PDB file of C-alpha atoms in Angstrom:
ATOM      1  CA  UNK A   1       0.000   0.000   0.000  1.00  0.00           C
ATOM      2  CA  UNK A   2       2.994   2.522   0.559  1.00  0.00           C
ATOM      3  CA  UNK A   3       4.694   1.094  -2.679  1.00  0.00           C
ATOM      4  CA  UNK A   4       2.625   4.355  -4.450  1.00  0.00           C
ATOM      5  CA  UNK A   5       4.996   6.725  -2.275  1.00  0.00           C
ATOM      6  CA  UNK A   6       8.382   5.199  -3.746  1.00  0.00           C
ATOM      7  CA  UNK A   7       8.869   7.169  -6.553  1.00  0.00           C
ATOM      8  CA  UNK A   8      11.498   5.078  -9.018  1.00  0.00           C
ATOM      9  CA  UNK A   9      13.730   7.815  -8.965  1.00  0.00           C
ATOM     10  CA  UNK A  10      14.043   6.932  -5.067  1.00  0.00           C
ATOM     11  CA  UNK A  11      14.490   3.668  -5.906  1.00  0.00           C
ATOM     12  CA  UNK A  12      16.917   4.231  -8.681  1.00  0.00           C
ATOM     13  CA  UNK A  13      19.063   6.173  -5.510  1.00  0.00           C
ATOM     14  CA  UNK A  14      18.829   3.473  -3.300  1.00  0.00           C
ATOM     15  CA  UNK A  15      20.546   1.446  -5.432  1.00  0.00           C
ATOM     16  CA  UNK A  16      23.259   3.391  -6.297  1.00  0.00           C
ATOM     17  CA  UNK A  17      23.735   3.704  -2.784  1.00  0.00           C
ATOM     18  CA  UNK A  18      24.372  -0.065  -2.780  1.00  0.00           C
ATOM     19  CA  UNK A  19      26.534  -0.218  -6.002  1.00  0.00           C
ATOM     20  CA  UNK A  20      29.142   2.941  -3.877  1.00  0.00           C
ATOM     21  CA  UNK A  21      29.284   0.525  -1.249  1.00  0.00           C
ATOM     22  CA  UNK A  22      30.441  -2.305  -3.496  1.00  0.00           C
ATOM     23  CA  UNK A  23      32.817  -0.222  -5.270  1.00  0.00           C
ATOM     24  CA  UNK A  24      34.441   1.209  -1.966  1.00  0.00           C
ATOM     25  CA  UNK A  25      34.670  -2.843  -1.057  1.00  0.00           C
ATOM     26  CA  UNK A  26      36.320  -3.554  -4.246  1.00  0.00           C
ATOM     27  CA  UNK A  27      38.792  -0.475  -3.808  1.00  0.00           C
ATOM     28  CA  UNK A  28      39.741  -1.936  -0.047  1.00  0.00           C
ATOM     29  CA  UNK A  29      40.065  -5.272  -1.843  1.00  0.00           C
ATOM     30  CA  UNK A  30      42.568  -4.601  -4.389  1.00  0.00           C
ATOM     31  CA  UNK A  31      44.329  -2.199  -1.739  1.00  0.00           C
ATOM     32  CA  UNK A  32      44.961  -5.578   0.297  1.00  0.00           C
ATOM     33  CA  UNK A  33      46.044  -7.660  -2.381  1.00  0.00           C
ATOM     34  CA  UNK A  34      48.343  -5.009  -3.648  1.00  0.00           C
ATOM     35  CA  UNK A  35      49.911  -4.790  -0.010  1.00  0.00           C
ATOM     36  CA  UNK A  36      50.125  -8.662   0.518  1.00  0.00           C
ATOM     37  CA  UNK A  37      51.326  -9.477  -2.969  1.00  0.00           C
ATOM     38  CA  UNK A  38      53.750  -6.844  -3.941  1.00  0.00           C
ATOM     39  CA  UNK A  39      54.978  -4.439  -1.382  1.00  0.00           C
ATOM     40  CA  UNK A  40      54.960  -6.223   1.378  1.00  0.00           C
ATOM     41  CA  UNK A  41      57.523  -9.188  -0.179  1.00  0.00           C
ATOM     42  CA  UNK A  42      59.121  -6.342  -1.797  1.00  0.00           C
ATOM     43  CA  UNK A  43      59.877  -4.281   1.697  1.00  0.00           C
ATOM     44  CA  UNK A  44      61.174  -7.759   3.474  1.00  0.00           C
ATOM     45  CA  UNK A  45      63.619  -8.235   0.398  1.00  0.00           C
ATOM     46  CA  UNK A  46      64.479  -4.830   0.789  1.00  0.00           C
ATOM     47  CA  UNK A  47      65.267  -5.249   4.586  1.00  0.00           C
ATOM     48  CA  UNK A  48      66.901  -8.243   4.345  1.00  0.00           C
ATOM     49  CA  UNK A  49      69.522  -6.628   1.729  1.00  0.00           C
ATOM     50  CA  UNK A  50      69.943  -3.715   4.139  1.00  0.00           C
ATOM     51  CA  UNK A  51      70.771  -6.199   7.130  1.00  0.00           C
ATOM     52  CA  UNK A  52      73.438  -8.106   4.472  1.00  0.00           C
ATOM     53  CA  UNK A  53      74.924  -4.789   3.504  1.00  0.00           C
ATOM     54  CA  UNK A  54      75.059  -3.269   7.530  1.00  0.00           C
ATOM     55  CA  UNK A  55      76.597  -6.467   8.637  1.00  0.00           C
ATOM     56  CA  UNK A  56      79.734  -6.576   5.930  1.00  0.00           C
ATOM     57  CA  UNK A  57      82.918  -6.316   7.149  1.00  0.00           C
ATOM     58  CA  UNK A  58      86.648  -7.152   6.705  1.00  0.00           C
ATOM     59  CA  UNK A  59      87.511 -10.470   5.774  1.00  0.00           C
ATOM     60  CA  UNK A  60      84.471 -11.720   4.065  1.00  0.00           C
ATOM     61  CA  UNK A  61      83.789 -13.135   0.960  1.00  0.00           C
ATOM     62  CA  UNK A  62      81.101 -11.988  -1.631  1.00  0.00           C
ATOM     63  CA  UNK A  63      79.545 -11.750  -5.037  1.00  0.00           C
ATOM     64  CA  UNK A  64      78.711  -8.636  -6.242  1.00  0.00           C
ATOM     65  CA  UNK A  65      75.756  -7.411  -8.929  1.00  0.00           C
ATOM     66  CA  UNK A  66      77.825  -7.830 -11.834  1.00  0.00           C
ATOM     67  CA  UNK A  67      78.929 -11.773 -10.390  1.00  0.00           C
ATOM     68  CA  UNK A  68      82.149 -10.809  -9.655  1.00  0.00           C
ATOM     69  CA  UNK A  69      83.662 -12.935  -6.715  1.00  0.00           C
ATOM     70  CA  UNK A  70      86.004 -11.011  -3.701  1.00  0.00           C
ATOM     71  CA  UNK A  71      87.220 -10.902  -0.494  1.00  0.00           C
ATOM     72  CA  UNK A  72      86.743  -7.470   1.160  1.00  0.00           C
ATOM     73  CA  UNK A  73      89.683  -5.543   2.417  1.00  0.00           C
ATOM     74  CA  UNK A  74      88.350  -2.407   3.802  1.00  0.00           C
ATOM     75  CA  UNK A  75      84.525  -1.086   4.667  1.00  0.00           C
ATOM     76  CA  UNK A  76      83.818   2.625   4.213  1.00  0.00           C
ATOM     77  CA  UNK A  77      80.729   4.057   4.758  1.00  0.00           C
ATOM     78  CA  UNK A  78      79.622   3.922   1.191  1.00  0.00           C
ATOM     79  CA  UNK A  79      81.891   2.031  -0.383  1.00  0.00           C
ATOM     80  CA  UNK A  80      84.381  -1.534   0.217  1.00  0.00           C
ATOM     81  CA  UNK A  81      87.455  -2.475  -1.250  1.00  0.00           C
ATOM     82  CA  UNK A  82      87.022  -5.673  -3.062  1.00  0.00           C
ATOM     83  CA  UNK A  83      90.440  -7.556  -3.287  1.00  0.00           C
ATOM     84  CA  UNK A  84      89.335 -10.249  -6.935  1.00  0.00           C
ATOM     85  CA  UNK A  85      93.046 -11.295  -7.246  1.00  0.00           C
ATOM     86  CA  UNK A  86      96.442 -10.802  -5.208  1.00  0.00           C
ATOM     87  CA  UNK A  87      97.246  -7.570  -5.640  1.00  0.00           C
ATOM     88  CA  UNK A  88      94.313  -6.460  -7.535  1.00  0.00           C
ATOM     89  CA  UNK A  89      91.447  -4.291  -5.967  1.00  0.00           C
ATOM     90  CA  UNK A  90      88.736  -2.038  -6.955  1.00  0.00           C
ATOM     91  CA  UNK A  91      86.235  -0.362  -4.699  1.00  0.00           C
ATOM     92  CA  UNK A  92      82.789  -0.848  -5.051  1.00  0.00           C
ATOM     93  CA  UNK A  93      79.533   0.530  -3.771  1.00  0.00           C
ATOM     94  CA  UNK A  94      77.687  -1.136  -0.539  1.00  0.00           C
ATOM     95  CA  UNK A  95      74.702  -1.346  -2.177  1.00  0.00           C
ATOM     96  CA  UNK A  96      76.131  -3.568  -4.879  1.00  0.00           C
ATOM     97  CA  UNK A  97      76.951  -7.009  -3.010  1.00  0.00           C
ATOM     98  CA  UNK A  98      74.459  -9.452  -3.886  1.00  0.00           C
ATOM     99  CA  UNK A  99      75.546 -12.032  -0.987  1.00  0.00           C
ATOM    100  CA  UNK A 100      78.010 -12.947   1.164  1.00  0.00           C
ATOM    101  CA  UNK A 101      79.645 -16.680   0.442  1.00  0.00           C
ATOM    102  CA  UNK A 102      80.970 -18.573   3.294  1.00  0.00           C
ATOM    103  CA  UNK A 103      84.803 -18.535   4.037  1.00  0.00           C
ATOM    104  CA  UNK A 104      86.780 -20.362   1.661  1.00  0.00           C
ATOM    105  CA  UNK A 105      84.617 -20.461  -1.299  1.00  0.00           C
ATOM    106  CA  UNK A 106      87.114 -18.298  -3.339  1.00  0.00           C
ATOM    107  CA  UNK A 107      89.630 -20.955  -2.740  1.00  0.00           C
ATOM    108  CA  UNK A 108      87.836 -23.842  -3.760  1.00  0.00           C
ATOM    109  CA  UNK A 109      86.886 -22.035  -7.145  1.00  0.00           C
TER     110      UNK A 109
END
């Protein structure tokens, strides 16, 4: 009996009501899989290759970006000295060393 007061173009509004709602759900949705998928891997990677870098010092062994093999001589603050043959060095940034091998590797290659 009230059904005459509804006007469609109230009812049209209540459902776009409903359809903002589902679009603001979506948004949040994507949001989260964006953050669990990508950044949030990305930021632990990220972390974890600031811990290897910190922790570098004199002595070790490592491969850098380009894959060449070393054993540091000398940590600076933004740079090492990377010692890839007796008497042959070059200086390299931090940032570059891909991973740290464990001692005697350059030996044994």
């Amino acid at each position: 009996m009230l059904d005459f007061f509804i006007s469609p173009a109230m009812a049209q509004d209540a459902g776009a009501a409903g359809g903002g709602i589902a679009q603001i759900v979506m948004l949040v949705g994507f949001v989260l899989i964006f953050y669990f998928l990508l950044w949030r891997p990305q930021s632990k990677r990220a972390k974890q290759h600031r811990e290897l870098v910190g922790g570098l010092s004199k002595g070790d062994e490592v491969v850098i970006g380009g894959g060449l093999v070393g054993r540091i001589t000398k940590v600076g603050d933004e740079f090492l000295t990377l010692e890839i043959a007796d008497n042959t060095e070059v200086n390299v940034q931090k940032s570059a060393v891909a991973n740290v091998l464990p001692k005697g590797t350059i030996k044994s290659i």
